[in-house]
Short mmCIF file of C-alpha atoms in Angstrom, two decimals:
data_model
loop_
_atom_site.label_atom_id
_atom_site.label_comp_id
_atom_site.label_asym_id
_atom_site.label_seq_id
_atom_site.Cartn_x
_atom_site.Cartn_y
_atom_site.Cartn_z
CA MET F 21 68.59 -16.83 -36.34
CA ASN F 22 68.51 -14.36 -33.02
CA MET F 23 65.71 -12.26 -35.64
CA ILE F 24 63.85 -15.59 -35.86
CA ASN F 25 63.69 -16.24 -32.65
CA ASN F 26 62.73 -12.87 -31.90
CA ILE F 27 59.62 -12.94 -34.18
CA VAL F 28 58.26 -16.06 -32.72
CA VAL F 29 58.58 -14.98 -29.25
CA PHE F 30 56.89 -11.47 -29.64
CA PRO F 31 53.67 -13.04 -30.53
CA LEU F 32 53.91 -15.44 -27.78
CA VAL F 33 54.59 -12.18 -25.84
CA LEU F 34 51.50 -10.72 -26.66
CA PHE F 35 49.55 -13.69 -26.40
CA LEU F 36 50.82 -14.00 -22.55
CA ILE F 37 50.05 -10.43 -21.52
CA ILE F 38 46.12 -10.52 -23.16
CA PRO F 39 43.72 -10.66 -19.59
CA LYS F 40 42.40 -13.42 -19.48
CA THR F 41 39.04 -11.89 -18.88
CA LEU F 42 38.55 -10.88 -22.88
CA ALA F 43 38.33 -14.46 -23.09
CA GLN F 44 36.11 -15.26 -20.68
CA PRO F 45 31.73 -15.84 -21.06
CA SER F 46 30.40 -12.51 -19.39
CA GLN F 47 28.56 -14.63 -16.22
CA GLY F 48 25.10 -14.81 -15.75
CA PRO F 49 22.70 -13.53 -13.35
CA PRO F 50 23.73 -14.04 -9.59
CA SER F 51 21.82 -17.38 -7.95
CA LEU F 52 19.35 -16.74 -4.85
CA THR F 53 20.04 -20.25 -4.27
CA LYS F 54 23.50 -19.13 -3.47
CA ILE F 55 22.81 -15.91 -1.86
CA LEU F 56 20.59 -17.35 0.74
CA GLN F 57 22.59 -19.89 1.67
CA ASP F 58 26.05 -17.75 2.58
CA ALA F 59 22.92 -16.11 4.09
CA GLY F 60 22.14 -18.56 6.12
CA ASN F 61 18.89 -19.45 8.08
CA PHE F 62 16.83 -19.23 5.22
CA THR F 63 16.56 -23.44 4.55
CA ASP F 64 12.13 -23.02 4.79
CA PHE F 65 12.51 -20.43 1.89
CA LEU F 66 15.21 -22.46 0.37
CA ARG F 67 13.45 -25.48 0.47
CA LEU F 68 10.35 -23.73 -1.29
CA LEU F 69 12.20 -22.44 -3.99
CA LYS F 70 13.47 -26.12 -4.81
CA ILE F 71 10.12 -27.72 -5.08
CA THR F 72 8.27 -24.62 -6.96
CA HIS F 73 11.54 -24.56 -9.42
CA MET F 74 10.93 -20.77 -8.64
CA ALA F 75 14.75 -20.33 -8.58
CA GLY F 76 15.29 -21.10 -12.72
CA GLN F 77 12.03 -19.21 -13.09
CA ILE F 78 13.71 -16.32 -10.48
CA ALA F 79 17.21 -16.29 -12.73
CA THR F 80 15.37 -16.31 -16.46
CA GLN F 81 13.17 -13.53 -14.79
CA LEU F 82 16.66 -11.36 -14.23
CA GLN F 83 18.06 -12.31 -16.87
CA ASN F 84 15.41 -11.20 -19.45
CA SER F 85 14.22 -8.25 -17.56
CA ASN F 86 15.39 -4.67 -17.78
CA ASP F 87 14.18 -3.35 -14.71
CA GLY F 88 15.25 -5.86 -12.38
CA LEU F 89 13.79 -7.64 -9.26
CA THR F 90 13.71 -7.08 -5.48
CA ILE F 91 13.14 -10.14 -3.80
CA LEU F 92 11.45 -9.89 0.33
CA VAL F 93 13.18 -13.29 2.00
CA PRO F 94 12.01 -14.40 5.25
CA PRO F 95 13.93 -16.62 7.85
CA ASP F 96 13.05 -19.50 9.24
CA PRO F 97 11.84 -18.23 12.40
CA ALA F 98 9.20 -16.31 10.40
CA PHE F 99 8.11 -19.31 9.33
CA SER F 100 8.45 -21.13 12.78
CA ILE F 101 5.25 -18.36 13.71
CA LEU F 102 2.49 -19.43 10.75
CA LYS F 103 0.10 -21.55 12.50
CA SER F 104 0.53 -24.88 12.07
CA GLY F 105 -0.46 -26.78 8.66
CA SER F 106 -0.76 -23.66 7.10
CA LEU F 107 1.73 -24.50 4.10
CA ASN F 108 0.74 -28.49 3.63
CA SER F 109 -2.51 -27.75 3.12
CA LEU F 110 -1.43 -25.59 0.23
CA SER F 111 -1.82 -26.35 -3.81
CA ASP F 112 1.99 -26.55 -5.97
CA LYS F 113 0.06 -23.19 -7.86
CA GLN F 114 -0.56 -21.74 -4.51
CA LEU F 115 3.12 -22.54 -3.14
CA VAL F 116 4.47 -20.89 -6.28
CA GLN F 117 2.58 -17.98 -5.72
CA LEU F 118 3.93 -17.79 -2.25
CA ILE F 119 7.34 -17.31 -3.31
CA GLN F 120 6.34 -14.95 -6.47
CA PHE F 121 4.38 -12.66 -3.92
CA HIS F 122 7.61 -12.08 -2.25
CA VAL F 123 9.36 -11.12 -6.00
CA ILE F 124 8.80 -7.26 -6.93
CA PRO F 125 9.51 -7.27 -10.79
CA GLN F 126 11.92 -3.93 -10.55
CA PHE F 127 15.18 -3.19 -8.77
CA LEU F 128 14.63 -1.22 -5.72
CA SER F 129 17.50 -0.19 -3.18
CA LYS F 130 16.12 1.16 0.13
CA PRO F 131 15.99 4.66 -0.59
CA LEU F 132 13.74 3.85 -4.15
CA PHE F 133 11.40 1.96 -1.45
CA GLN F 134 10.34 5.88 -0.31
CA THR F 135 9.50 6.47 -4.43
CA VAL F 136 6.68 3.95 -5.71
CA SER F 137 3.06 4.28 -5.45
CA ASN F 138 0.64 1.62 -3.91
CA PRO F 139 -0.14 -0.95 -4.39
CA LEU F 140 2.80 -2.11 -5.18
CA ARG F 141 2.91 -5.08 -8.01
CA THR F 142 4.50 -8.47 -7.75
CA LEU F 143 5.61 -11.40 -9.64
CA ALA F 144 2.11 -13.26 -8.98
CA ASP F 145 0.09 -10.63 -10.40
CA GLY F 146 1.08 -12.26 -13.63
CA ASN F 147 -0.94 -10.35 -16.22
CA ASN F 148 -1.59 -7.11 -13.52
CA ASP F 149 -4.92 -8.20 -12.31
CA GLY F 150 -3.58 -6.77 -9.05
CA ALA F 151 -5.03 -9.98 -6.94
CA PHE F 152 -1.12 -10.55 -5.21
CA PRO F 153 -0.69 -6.49 -4.24
CA LEU F 154 2.11 -4.81 -1.41
CA ASN F 155 1.64 -2.08 -0.03
CA ILE F 156 4.76 0.24 1.60
CA THR F 157 4.92 2.37 4.06
CA VAL F 158 8.10 3.99 5.35
CA ALA F 159 8.23 5.77 8.73
CA GLY F 160 11.71 7.51 9.03
CA THR F 161 14.65 4.94 8.66
CA GLU F 162 11.94 1.95 9.16
CA LEU F 163 10.49 0.32 5.96
CA LYS F 164 7.70 -1.86 6.27
CA VAL F 165 5.57 -3.98 3.82
CA SER F 166 2.24 -4.57 4.28
CA THR F 167 -0.20 -7.46 2.53
CA GLY F 168 -3.74 -6.74 4.48
CA ILE F 169 -3.12 -9.27 6.74
CA ASP F 170 -0.20 -9.29 7.67
CA GLU F 171 2.98 -6.61 8.10
CA ALA F 172 6.36 -7.14 7.68
CA THR F 173 9.86 -4.82 8.11
CA VAL F 174 12.58 -4.69 5.33
CA GLY F 175 16.16 -5.13 7.71
CA GLU F 176 18.75 -5.61 5.59
CA SER F 177 20.40 -6.15 2.13
CA LEU F 178 21.50 -9.90 1.78
CA TYR F 179 22.38 -8.36 -1.59
CA SER F 180 22.07 -6.03 -4.62
CA ASP F 181 23.60 -5.04 -7.87
CA ASN F 182 21.89 -2.35 -9.37
CA GLN F 183 19.88 -5.37 -10.99
CA LEU F 184 19.12 -7.87 -7.96
CA ALA F 185 18.04 -6.40 -4.67
CA VAL F 186 17.43 -9.33 -2.08
CA TYR F 187 16.10 -8.63 1.74
CA ARG F 188 15.91 -10.36 5.16
CA ILE F 189 11.69 -9.97 6.19
CA ASP F 190 10.90 -10.50 9.44
CA HIS F 191 7.17 -12.12 8.50
CA VAL F 192 6.28 -13.99 5.66
CA LEU F 193 3.99 -12.45 3.53
CA LEU F 194 0.49 -13.69 3.41
CA PRO F 195 -1.57 -12.97 0.23
CA PRO F 196 -4.96 -12.16 0.97
CA ILE F 197 -6.52 -14.31 -2.02
CA ILE F 198 -4.83 -18.09 -0.83
CA PHE F 199 -4.99 -16.61 3.11
CA PRO F 200 -8.10 -14.94 3.77
CA SER F 201 -8.56 -13.66 6.43
CA PRO F 202 -11.32 -15.08 9.62
CA SER F 203 -14.55 -14.12 9.11
CA ALA F 204 -16.09 -12.57 12.18
CA PRO F 205 -18.14 -15.18 14.25
CA ALA F 206 -22.04 -15.23 13.64
CA PRO F 207 -24.08 -13.25 16.38
CA GLU F 208 -25.72 -15.77 19.24
CA LYS F 209 -28.80 -16.15 19.08
CA PRO F 210 -31.20 -14.94 21.86
CA GLU F 211 -31.83 -17.43 24.04
CA LYS F 212 -35.78 -17.65 24.85
CA LYS F 213 -37.07 -16.53 27.49
CA GLN F 214 -38.55 -19.48 30.10
CA PRO F 215 -41.51 -18.94 31.92
CA ALA F 216 -40.63 -18.32 35.86
CA PRO F 217 -41.59 -20.22 38.18
CA LEU F 218 -44.69 -20.10 40.09
CA THR F 219 -44.05 -19.13 43.46
CA THR F 220 -46.84 -20.59 45.87
CA SER F 221 -49.20 -17.22 46.51
CA SER F 222 -49.59 -17.39 42.60
CA ALA F 223 -49.83 -20.99 42.93
CA LEU F 224 -52.42 -20.93 45.53
CA LYS F 225 -54.27 -18.50 43.98
CA LYS F 226 -54.48 -20.29 40.49
CA MET F 227 -56.03 -22.88 42.59
CA ILE F 228 -58.46 -20.77 44.11
CA ASP F 229 -59.90 -19.73 40.67
CA GLY F 230 -59.91 -23.48 39.78
CA GLN F 231 -61.96 -24.19 42.36
CA SER F 232 -64.23 -21.44 42.03
CA LEU F 233 -65.19 -22.18 38.21
CA LEU F 234 -65.94 -25.56 39.20
CA THR F 235 -67.94 -23.92 42.54
CA ILE F 236 -69.73 -22.00 39.73
CA GLY F 237 -70.84 -24.97 37.21
CA LEU F 238 -71.82 -27.34 39.31
CA ALA F 239 -74.78 -24.60 40.95
CA ALA F 240 -75.51 -23.64 36.72
CA VAL F 241 -76.48 -27.53 36.91
CA LEU F 242 -78.80 -27.47 39.99
CA LEU F 243 -80.64 -24.57 38.81
CA LEU F 244 -81.23 -26.39 35.36
CA LEU F 245 -82.32 -29.69 37.18
CA ASP F 246 -84.58 -27.51 39.23
CA PHE F 247 -86.19 -26.72 36.02
#
């Protein structure tokens, strides 16, 4: 009887000591929404992610990519310094492109930023048309990203796992194709010069000249009458 009990208990013990992680499914890509919620102060960017449905697209892109992603995220104060109404005037497509402009389709640690070539392609470029490029400059330990319109400093890392890197930046990156730089003001037309007002002496001279002509005319008429 003891032998039968031992036979039953032994497989049960083996089942209990198998690590639970073997039965768990592999986790998907990390949620950008959760990363930003945990970090705090990214309400505006999270709102754009929601209305553009870009959070799901980024998760899908990350899952299907072998190169990973790098996401540059401006906090709420960066949105507050934008010109009033600048985002409200954008179409749905432009809002999507604005978010995509902050996503680089490769994983970049801060040291790797120094090895990339400019211009750096973004997710908004789509078919490599180069309409949404970024330029990276490195000066010592300072890392900057330029759009041609504005410039942002890459700050602290919010998340990194060798597949996804999320960094805080201090300005919203504005694509020139959506936010064209204001054209230079047209040159002012030169004002027409007004004739100088007549002085007393010049006015008197004109009056005398007029009287002289009148006198000469009358003399000529009298000569003709004599004939």
